[in-house]
Short mmCIF file of C-alpha atoms and ligand atoms in Angstrom, two decimals:
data_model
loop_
_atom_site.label_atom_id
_atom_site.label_comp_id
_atom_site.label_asym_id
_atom_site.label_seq_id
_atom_site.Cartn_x
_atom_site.Cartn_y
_atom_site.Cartn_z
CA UNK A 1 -14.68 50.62 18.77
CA UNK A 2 -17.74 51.21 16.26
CA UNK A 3 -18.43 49.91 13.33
CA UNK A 4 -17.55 51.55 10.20
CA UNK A 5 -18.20 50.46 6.65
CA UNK A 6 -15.47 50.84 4.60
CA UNK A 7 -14.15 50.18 0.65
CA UNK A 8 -11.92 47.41 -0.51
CA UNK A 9 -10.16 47.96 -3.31
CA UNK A 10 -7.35 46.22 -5.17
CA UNK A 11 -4.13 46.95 -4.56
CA UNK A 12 -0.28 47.68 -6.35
CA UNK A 13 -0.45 44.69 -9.05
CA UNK A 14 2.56 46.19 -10.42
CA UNK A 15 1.69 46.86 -14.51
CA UNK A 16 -1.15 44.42 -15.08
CA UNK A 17 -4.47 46.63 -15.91
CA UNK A 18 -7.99 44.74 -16.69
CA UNK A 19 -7.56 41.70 -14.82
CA UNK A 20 -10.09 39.48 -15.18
CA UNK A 21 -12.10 38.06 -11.77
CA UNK A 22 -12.63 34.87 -12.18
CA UNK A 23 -13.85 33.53 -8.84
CA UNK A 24 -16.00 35.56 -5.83
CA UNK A 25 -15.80 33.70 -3.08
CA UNK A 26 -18.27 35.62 -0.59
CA UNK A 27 -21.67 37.11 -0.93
CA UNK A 28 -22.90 40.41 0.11
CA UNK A 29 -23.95 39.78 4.39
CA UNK A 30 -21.13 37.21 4.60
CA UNK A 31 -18.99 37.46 7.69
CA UNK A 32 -15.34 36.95 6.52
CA UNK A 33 -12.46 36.50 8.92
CA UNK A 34 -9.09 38.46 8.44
CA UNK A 35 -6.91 37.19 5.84
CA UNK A 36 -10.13 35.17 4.29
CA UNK A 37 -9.90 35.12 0.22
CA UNK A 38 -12.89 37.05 -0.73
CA UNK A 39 -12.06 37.08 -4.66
CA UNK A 40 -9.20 35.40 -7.33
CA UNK A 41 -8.03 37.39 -10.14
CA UNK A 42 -6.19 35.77 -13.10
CA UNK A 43 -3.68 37.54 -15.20
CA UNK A 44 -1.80 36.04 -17.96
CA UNK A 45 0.91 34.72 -15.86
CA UNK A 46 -0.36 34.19 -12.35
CA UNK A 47 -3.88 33.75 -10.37
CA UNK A 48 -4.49 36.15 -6.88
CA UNK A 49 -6.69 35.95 -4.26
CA UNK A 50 -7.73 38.92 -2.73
CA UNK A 51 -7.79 38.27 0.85
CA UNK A 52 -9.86 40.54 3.26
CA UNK A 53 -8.13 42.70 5.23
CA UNK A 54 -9.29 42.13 8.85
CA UNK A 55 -12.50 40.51 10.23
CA UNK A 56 -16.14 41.54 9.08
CA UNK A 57 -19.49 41.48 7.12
CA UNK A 58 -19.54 42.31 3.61
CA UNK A 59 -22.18 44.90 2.97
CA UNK A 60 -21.50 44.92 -1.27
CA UNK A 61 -20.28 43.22 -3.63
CA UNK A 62 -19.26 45.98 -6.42
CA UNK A 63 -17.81 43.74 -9.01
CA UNK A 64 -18.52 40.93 -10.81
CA UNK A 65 -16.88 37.31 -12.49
CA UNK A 66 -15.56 38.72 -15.53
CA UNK A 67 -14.93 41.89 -14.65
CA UNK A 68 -11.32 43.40 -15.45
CA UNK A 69 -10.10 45.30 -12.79
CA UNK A 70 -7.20 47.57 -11.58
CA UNK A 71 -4.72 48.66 -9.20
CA UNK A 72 -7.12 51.26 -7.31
CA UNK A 73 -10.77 49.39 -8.59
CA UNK A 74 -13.56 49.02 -5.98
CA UNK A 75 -14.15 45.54 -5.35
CA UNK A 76 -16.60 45.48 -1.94
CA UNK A 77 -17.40 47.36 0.83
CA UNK A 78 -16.88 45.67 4.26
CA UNK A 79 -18.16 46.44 8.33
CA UNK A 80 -15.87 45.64 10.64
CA UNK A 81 -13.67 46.84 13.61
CA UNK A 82 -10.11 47.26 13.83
CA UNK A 83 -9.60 48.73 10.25
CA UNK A 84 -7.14 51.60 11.09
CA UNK A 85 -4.36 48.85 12.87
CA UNK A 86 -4.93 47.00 9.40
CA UNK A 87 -4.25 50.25 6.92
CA UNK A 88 -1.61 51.72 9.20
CA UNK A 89 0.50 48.22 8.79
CA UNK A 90 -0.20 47.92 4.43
CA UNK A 91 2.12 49.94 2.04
CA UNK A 92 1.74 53.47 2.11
CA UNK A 93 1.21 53.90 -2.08
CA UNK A 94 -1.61 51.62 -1.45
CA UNK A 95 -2.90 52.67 1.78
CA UNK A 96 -3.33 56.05 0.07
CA UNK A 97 -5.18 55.36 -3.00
CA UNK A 98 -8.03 57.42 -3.41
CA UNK A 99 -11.61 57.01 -3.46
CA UNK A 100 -13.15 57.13 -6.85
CA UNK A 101 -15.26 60.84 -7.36
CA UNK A 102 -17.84 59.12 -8.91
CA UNK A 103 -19.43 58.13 -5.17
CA UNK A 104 -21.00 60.12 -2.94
CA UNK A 105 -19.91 60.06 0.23
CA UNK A 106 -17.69 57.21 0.09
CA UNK A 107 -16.34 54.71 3.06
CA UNK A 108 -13.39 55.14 4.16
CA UNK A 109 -11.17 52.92 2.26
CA UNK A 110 -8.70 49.82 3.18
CA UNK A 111 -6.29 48.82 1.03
CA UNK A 112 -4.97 44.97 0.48
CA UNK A 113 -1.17 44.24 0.39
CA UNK A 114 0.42 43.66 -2.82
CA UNK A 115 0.36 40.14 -3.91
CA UNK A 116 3.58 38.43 -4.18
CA UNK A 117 4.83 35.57 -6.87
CA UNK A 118 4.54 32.29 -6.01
CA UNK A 119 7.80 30.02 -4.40
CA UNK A 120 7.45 26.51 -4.96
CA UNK A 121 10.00 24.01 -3.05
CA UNK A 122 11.29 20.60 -3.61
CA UNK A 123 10.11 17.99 -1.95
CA UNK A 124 13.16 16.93 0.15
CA UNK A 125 13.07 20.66 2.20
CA UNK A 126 9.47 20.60 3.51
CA UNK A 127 8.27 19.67 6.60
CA UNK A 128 5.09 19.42 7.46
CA UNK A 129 3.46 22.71 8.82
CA UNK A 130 -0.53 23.87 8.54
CA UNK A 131 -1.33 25.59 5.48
CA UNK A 132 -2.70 28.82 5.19
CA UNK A 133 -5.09 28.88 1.91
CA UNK A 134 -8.36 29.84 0.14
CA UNK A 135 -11.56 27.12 -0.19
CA UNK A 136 -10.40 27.73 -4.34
CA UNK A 137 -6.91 26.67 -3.51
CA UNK A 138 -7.95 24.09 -1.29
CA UNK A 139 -9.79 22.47 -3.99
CA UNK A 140 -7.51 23.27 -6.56
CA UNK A 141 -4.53 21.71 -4.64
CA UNK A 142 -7.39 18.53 -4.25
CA UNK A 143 -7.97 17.62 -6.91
CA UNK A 144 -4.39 17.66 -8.32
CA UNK A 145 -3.90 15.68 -5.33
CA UNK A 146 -1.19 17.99 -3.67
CA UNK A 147 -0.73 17.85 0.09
CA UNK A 148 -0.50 21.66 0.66
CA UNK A 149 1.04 21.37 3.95
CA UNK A 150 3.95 20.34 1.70
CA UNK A 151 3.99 24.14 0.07
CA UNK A 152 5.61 27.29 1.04
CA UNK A 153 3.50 29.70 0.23
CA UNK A 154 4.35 33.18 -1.46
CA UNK A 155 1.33 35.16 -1.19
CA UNK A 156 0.43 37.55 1.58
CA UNK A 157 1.35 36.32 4.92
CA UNK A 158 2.27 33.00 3.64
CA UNK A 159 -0.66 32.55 1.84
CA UNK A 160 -0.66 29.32 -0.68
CA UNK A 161 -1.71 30.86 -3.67
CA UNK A 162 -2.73 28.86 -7.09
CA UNK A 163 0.50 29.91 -8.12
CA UNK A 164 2.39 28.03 -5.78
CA UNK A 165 -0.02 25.06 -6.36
CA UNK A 166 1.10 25.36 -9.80
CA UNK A 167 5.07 25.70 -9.11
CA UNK A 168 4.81 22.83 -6.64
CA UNK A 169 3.68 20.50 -9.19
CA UNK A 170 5.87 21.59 -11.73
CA UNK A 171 8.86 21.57 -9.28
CA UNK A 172 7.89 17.91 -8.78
CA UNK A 173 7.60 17.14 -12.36
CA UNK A 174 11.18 18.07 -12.77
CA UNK A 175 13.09 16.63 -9.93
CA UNK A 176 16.22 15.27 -11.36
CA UNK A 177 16.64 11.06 -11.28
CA UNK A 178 18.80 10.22 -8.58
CA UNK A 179 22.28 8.68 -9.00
CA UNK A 180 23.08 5.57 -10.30
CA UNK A 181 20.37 6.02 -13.07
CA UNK A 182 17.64 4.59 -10.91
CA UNK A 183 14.41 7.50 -10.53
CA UNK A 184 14.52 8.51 -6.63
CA UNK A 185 10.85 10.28 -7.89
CA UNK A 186 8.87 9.66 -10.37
CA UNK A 187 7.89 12.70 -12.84
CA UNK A 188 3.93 11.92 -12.61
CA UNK A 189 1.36 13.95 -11.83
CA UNK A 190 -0.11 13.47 -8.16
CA UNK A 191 -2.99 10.86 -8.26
CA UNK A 192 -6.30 13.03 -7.52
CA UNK A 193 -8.24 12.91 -4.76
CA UNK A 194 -11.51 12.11 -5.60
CA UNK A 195 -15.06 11.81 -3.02
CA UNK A 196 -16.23 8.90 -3.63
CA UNK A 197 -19.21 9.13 -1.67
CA UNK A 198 -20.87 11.55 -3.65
CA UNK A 199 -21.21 8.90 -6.09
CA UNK A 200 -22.61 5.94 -3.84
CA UNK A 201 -22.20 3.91 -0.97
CA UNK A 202 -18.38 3.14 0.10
CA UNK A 203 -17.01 1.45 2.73
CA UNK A 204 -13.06 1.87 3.67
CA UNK A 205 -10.75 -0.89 4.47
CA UNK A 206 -7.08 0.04 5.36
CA UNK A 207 -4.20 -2.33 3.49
CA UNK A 208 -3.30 -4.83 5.51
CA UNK A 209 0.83 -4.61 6.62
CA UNK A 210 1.55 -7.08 4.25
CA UNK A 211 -0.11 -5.09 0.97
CA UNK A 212 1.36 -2.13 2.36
CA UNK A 213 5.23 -3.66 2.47
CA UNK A 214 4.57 -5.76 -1.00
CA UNK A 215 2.70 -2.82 -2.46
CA UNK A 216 5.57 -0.87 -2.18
CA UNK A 217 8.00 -2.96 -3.21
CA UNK A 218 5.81 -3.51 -6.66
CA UNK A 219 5.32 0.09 -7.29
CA UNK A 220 8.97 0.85 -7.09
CA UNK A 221 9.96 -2.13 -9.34
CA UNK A 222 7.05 -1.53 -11.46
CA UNK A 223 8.18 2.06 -12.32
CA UNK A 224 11.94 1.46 -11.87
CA UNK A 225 12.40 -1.77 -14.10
CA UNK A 226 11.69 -1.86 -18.03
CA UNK A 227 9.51 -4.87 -17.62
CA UNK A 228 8.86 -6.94 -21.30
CA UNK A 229 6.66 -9.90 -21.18
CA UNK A 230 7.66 -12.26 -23.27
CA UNK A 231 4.22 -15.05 -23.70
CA UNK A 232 5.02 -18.65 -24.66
CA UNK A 233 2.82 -22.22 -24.59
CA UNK A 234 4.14 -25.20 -23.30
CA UNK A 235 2.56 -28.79 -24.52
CA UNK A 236 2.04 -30.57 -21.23
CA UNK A 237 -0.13 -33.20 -22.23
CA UNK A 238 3.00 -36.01 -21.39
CA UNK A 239 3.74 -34.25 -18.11
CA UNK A 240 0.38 -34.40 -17.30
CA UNK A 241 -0.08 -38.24 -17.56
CA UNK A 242 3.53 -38.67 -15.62
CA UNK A 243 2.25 -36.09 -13.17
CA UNK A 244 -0.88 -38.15 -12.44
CA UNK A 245 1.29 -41.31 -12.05
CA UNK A 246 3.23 -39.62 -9.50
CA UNK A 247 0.72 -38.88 -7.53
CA UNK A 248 -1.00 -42.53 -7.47
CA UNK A 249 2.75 -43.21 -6.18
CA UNK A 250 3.24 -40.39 -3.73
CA UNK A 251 -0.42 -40.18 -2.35
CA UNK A 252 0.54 -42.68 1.04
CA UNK A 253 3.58 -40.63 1.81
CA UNK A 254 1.10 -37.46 1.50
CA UNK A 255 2.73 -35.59 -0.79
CA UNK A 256 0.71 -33.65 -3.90
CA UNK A 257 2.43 -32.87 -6.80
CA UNK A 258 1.13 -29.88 -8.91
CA UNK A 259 2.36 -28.79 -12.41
CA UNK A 260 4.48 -26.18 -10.20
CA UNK A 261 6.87 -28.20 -9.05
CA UNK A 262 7.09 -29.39 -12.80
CA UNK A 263 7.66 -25.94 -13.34
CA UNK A 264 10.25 -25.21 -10.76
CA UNK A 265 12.66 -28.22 -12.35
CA UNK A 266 12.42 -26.59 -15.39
CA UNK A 267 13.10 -22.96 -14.70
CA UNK A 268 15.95 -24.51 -12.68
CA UNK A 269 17.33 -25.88 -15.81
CA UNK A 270 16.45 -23.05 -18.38
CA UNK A 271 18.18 -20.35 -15.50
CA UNK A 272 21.63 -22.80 -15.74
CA UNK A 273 21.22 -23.00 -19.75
CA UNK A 274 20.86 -19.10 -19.64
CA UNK A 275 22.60 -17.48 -16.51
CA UNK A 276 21.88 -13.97 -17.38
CA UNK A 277 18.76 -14.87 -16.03
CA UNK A 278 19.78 -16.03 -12.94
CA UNK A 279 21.79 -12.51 -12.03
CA UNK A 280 21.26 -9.40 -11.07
CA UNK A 281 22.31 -5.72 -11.72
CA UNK A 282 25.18 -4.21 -8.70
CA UNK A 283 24.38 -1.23 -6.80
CA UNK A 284 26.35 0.78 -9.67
CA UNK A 285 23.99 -0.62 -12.80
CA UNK A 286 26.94 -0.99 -14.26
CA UNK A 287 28.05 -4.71 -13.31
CA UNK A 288 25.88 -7.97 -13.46
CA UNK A 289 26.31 -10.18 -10.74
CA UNK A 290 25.61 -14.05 -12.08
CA UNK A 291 24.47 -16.00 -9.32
CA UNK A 292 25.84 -20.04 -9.25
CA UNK A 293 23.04 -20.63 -6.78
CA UNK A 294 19.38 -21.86 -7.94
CA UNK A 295 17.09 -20.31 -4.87
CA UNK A 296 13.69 -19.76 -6.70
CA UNK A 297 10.94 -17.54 -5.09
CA UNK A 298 7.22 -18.72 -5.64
CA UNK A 299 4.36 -16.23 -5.39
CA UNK A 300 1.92 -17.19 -2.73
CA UNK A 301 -1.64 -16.06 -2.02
CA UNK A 302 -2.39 -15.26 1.81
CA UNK A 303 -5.45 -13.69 2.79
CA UNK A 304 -3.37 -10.47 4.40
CA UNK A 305 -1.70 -10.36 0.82
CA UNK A 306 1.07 -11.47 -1.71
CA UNK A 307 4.67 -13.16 -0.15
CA UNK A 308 7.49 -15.02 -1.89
CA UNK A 309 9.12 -17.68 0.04
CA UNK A 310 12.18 -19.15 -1.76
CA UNK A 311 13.24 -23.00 -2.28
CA UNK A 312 16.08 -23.08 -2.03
CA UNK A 313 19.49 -25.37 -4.16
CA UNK A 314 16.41 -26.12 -7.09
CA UNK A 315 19.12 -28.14 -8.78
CA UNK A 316 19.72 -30.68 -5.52
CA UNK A 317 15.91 -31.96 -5.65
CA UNK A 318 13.66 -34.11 -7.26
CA UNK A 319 9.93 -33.05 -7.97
CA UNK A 320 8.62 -34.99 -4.84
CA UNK A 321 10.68 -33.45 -2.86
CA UNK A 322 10.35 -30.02 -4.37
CA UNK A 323 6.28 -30.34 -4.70
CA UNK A 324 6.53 -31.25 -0.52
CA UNK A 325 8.80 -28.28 0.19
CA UNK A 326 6.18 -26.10 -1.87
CA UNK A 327 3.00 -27.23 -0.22
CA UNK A 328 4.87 -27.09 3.46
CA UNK A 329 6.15 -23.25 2.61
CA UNK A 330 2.74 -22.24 1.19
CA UNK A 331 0.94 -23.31 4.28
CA UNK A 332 3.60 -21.70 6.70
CA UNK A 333 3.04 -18.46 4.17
CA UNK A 334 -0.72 -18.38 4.91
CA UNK A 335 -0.52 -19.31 8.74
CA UNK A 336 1.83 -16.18 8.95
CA UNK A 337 4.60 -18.93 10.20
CA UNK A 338 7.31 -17.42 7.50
CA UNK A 339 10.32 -16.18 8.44
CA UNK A 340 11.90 -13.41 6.63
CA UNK A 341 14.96 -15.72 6.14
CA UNK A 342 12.69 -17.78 4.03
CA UNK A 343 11.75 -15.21 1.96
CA UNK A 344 15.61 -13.95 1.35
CA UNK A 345 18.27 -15.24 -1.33
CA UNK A 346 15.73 -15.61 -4.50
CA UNK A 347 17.22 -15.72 -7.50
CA UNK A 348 14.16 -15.77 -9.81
CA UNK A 349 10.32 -15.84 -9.46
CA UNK A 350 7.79 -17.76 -10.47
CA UNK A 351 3.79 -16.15 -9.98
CA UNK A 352 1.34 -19.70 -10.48
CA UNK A 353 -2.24 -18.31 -10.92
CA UNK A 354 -2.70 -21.90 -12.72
CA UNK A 355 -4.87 -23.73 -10.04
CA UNK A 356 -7.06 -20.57 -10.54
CA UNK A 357 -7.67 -19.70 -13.93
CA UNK A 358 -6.78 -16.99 -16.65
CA UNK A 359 -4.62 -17.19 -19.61
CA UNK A 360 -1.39 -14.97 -19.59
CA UNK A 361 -0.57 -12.27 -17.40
CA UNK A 362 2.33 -9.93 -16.99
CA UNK A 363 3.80 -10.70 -13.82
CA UNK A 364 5.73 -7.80 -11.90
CA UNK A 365 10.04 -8.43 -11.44
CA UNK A 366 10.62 -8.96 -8.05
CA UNK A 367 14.07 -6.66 -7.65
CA UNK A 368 16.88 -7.20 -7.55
CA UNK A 369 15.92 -10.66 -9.63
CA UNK A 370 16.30 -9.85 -13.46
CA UNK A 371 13.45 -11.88 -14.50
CA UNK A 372 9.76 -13.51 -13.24
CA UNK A 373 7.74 -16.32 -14.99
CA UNK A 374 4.19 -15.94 -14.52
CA UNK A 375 1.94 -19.29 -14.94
CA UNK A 376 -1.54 -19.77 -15.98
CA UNK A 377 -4.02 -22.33 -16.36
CA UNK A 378 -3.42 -25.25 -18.53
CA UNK A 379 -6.73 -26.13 -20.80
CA UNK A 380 -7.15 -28.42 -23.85
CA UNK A 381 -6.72 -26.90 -27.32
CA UNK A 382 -6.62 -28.57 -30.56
CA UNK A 383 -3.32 -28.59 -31.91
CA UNK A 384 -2.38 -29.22 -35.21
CA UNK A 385 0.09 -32.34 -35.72
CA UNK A 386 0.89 -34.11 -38.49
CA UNK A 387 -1.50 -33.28 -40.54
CA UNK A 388 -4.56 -33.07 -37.63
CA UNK A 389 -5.69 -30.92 -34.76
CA UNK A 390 -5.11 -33.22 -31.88
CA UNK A 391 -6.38 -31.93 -28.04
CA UNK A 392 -3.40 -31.35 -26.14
CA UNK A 393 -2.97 -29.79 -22.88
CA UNK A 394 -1.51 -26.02 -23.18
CA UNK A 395 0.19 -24.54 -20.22
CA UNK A 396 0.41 -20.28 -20.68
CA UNK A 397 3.55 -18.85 -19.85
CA UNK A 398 4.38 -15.18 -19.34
CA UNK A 399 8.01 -14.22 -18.60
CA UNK A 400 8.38 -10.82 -17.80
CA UNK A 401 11.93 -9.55 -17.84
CA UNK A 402 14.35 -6.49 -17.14
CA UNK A 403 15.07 -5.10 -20.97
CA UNK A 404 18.22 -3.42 -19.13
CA UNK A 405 19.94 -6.81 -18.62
CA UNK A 406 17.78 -9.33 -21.03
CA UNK A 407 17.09 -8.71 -24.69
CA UNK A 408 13.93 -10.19 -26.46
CA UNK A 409 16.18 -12.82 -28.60
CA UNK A 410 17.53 -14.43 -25.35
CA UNK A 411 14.04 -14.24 -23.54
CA UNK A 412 12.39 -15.84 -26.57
CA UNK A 413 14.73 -18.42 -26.42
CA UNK A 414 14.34 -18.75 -22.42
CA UNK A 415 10.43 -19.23 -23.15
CA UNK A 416 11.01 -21.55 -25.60
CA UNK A 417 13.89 -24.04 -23.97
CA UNK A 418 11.13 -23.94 -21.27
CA UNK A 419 8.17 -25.12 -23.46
CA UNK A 420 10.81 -27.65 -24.76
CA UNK A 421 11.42 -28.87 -21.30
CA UNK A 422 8.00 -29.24 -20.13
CA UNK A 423 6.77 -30.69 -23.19
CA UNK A 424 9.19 -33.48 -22.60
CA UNK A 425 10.36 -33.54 -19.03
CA UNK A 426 12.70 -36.68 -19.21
CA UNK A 427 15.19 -33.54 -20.50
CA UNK A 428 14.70 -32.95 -17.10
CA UNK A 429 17.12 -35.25 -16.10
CA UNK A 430 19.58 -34.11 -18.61
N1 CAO B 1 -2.91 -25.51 -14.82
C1 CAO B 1 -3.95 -26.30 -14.46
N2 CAO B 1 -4.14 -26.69 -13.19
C2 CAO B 1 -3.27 -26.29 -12.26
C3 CAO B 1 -2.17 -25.50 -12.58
C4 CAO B 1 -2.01 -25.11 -13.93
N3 CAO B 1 -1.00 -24.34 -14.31
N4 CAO B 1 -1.48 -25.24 -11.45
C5 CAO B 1 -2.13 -25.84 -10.46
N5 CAO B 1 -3.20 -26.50 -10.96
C6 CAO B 1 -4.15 -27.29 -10.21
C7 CAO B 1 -3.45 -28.20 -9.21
O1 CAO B 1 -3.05 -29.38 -9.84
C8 CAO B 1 -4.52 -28.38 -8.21
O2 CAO B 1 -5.47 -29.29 -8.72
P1 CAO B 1 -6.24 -30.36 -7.80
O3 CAO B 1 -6.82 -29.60 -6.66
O4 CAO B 1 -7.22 -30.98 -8.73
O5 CAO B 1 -5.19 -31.32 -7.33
C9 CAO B 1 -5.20 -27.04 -8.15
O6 CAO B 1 -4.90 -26.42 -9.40
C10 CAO B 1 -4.77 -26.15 -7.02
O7 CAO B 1 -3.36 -26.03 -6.99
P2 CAO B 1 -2.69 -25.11 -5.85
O8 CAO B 1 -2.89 -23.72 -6.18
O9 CAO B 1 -3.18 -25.57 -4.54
O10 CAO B 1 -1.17 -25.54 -5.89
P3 CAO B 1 0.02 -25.00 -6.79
O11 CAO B 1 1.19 -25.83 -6.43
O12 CAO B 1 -0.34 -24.89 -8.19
O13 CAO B 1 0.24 -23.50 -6.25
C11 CAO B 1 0.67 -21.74 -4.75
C12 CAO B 1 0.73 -23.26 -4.97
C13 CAO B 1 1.12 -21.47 -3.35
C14 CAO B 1 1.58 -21.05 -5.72
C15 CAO B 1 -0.77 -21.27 -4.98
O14 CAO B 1 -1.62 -21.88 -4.04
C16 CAO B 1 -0.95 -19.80 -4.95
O15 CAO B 1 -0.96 -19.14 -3.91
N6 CAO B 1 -1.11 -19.21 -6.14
C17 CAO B 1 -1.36 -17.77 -6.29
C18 CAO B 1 -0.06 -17.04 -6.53
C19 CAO B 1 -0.37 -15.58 -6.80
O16 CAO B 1 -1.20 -14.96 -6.17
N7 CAO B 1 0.29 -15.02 -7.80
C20 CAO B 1 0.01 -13.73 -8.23
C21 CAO B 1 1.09 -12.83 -7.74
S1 CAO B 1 0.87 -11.23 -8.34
O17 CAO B 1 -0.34 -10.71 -7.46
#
């Protein structure tokens, strides 16, 4: 079949009149294939490409960005083969328009398909099928960070248009909170997706399995739980000395005691002077289950990420024996030698960044637990005592709690029977 250069020009738009072009896509000598977005007009209400109607070279460009064109306006002239099966298949009304008097001896002209509005879908109905979309919209749907295989689309042929883009993300702003008053999705924008080569060097690591499980565990707590931190200080300048003593004592059998296990005794005995703590919220919300059991979960750094084995029955041990059990889980945690039993049955958290530095932190709940103390560093600080600042030793402490299930009054007492504790840990014994 030969060539023949023909006219493009827009088609039905239904009532709009002088929409703007806001985007050409293609340049005059560009070969376009069928169906390939050669320009976007914008009107009040929705964006259209203008896709070409079959496969060709574009010998003009007759309009320009900023331009406000109509249903009938001459947007480019195109070679190509194959136009007639094109035209005969488009709406008549369109197919018909005729060629403005103005030109002499005019192409033949093709005529575009009405655009159609955009359908966006919720999430739970899509399945994953290749998209059919302009560079614009792929970029658009980029950098909102939309996975467009994820969108119907309602344009011409299934086209994505920005539209749909547009309805997508809206859709997903507005999913409903599933039942039981927990968010099944979060109404947040999609996280962009940025290049970050063009900035500099990168190199990519993937998560290890372990970020990846923990990671997602902390996100959904994170957004599902109304975390407040409550920060306290706890005066562990006696502890300290008895700590050391210990240690002289328990050096030949091996075992190391660290504040932590301190720590541990004392949560023990703050979670049985305020059980609320030691509960958590039933599958309903509505119901809190108390717990009569003192399993407490401690935070442990691995090098393929976080994990919180549990010691278990706090209340049956002493601090030797709880500062062994802690330095033979931690060491089974970072030889990957835990079981997931041993990480099951926690009743509470505690998060230690103490032998590492930092003051105060807000650790995240560890769900279905109700409540997580985070520990930092102890350093000297003067302190001001009867009538002098004397250097004590200052342990940080940062509970963070569910504001569902724990009001600030009861965690600022929690902090504070704590600091008590600690200050003075022959209450310990109490
Ligand atoms: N203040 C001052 N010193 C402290 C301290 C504190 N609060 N806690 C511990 N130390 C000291 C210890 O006494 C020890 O001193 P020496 O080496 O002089 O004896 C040193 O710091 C190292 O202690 P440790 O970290 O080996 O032992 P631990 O019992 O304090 O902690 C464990 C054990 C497993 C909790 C810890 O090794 C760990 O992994 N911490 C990180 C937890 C974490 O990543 N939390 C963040 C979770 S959110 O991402």
């Amino acid at each position: 079949m030969a060539k023949e250069i023909k006219q493009i020009i827009v088609p039905d738009i239904g009532d709009y009149k002088n929409v703007p072009v806001i985007e050409i896509m293609v340049k005059v000598g560009d070969t376009v294939a069928a169906e390939q977005s050669l320009l976007t007009l914008e009107t009040d209400k929705a964006t259209m490409d203008v896709p070409a109607p079959f496969a060709g070279v574009i010998k003009e460009i007759k309009v320009k960005v900023g331009d406000a064109i109509s249903t009938g306006s001459l947007i480019m002239t195109i070679e190509g083969e194959g136009a007639s099966t094109i035209v005969a298949s488009e709406p008549p009304p369109v197919a018909t328009t005729p060629v403005p008097a103005t030109q002499a001896a005019p192409p033949p002209h093709v005529a575009i398909p009405s655009l159609t509005p955009a359908t966006a879908i919720p999430h739970g109905e899509l399945t994953a099928r290749k998209s059919h979309a302009s560079p614009s919209i792929r970029k658009f749907a980029r950098e909102l960070g939309v996975d467009l295989s994820r969108i119907k689309g309602g344009g011409i042929k299934g086209r994505v248009t920005k539209n749909d883009v547009q309805n997508f993300v809206k859709a997903a702003l507005n999913q409903p909170q599933a039942a039981g008053g927990m968010p099944g999705g979060m109404a947040v924008l999609p996280m962009p997706v940025i290049n970050f080569a063009k900035f500099g060097e990168i190199e990519t690591r993937p998560l290890s399995r372990i970020q990846k499980i923990s990671g997602a565990n902390l996100h959904r707590n994170w957004v599902t739980i109304p975390h407040i931190t409550q920060h306290d200080e706890a005066d562990i300048t006696e502890m300290e000395i008895f700590r050391k003593k210990l240690n002289e004592e328990y050096a030949a059998q091996g075992i190391k005691i660290t504040p932590l296990a301190f720590v541990l005794k004392a949560v023990m005995t703050a979670l049985q002077q305020f059980p609320d703590f030691n509960a958590s919220l039933d599958a309903s919300g509505e119901n809190l289950v108390l717990k009569k059991y003192f399993h407490i979960g401690v935070a442990v750094d691995t090098p393929e990420g976080l994990m919180v084995p549990v010691v278990r029955d706090v209340e049956q041990k002493g601090i030797a024996q709880l500062a062994k059990e802690l330095a033979e889980l931690s060491a089974k945690a970072r030889d990957k030698k835990l079981p997931a039993t041993d990480m099951q049955g926690g009743c509470f958290s505690i998060s230690s960044l103490g032998g590492i530095g930092g003051s105060f932190f807000t650790p995240i709940i560890n769900a279905p637990e109700v409540a997580i103390l985070g520990v930092s560093k102890a350093t000297m600080k003067p302190v001001y005592v009867e009538g002098a600042f004397v250097p004590r030793l200052i342990l940080p402490l940062s509970l963070s709690y569910d504001h569902r299930v724990i009001d600030g009054a009861a965690a600022a007492r929690f902090t504070t029977y704590l600091a008590q504790v600690l200050a003075d840990v022959r209450r310990l014994a109490l």
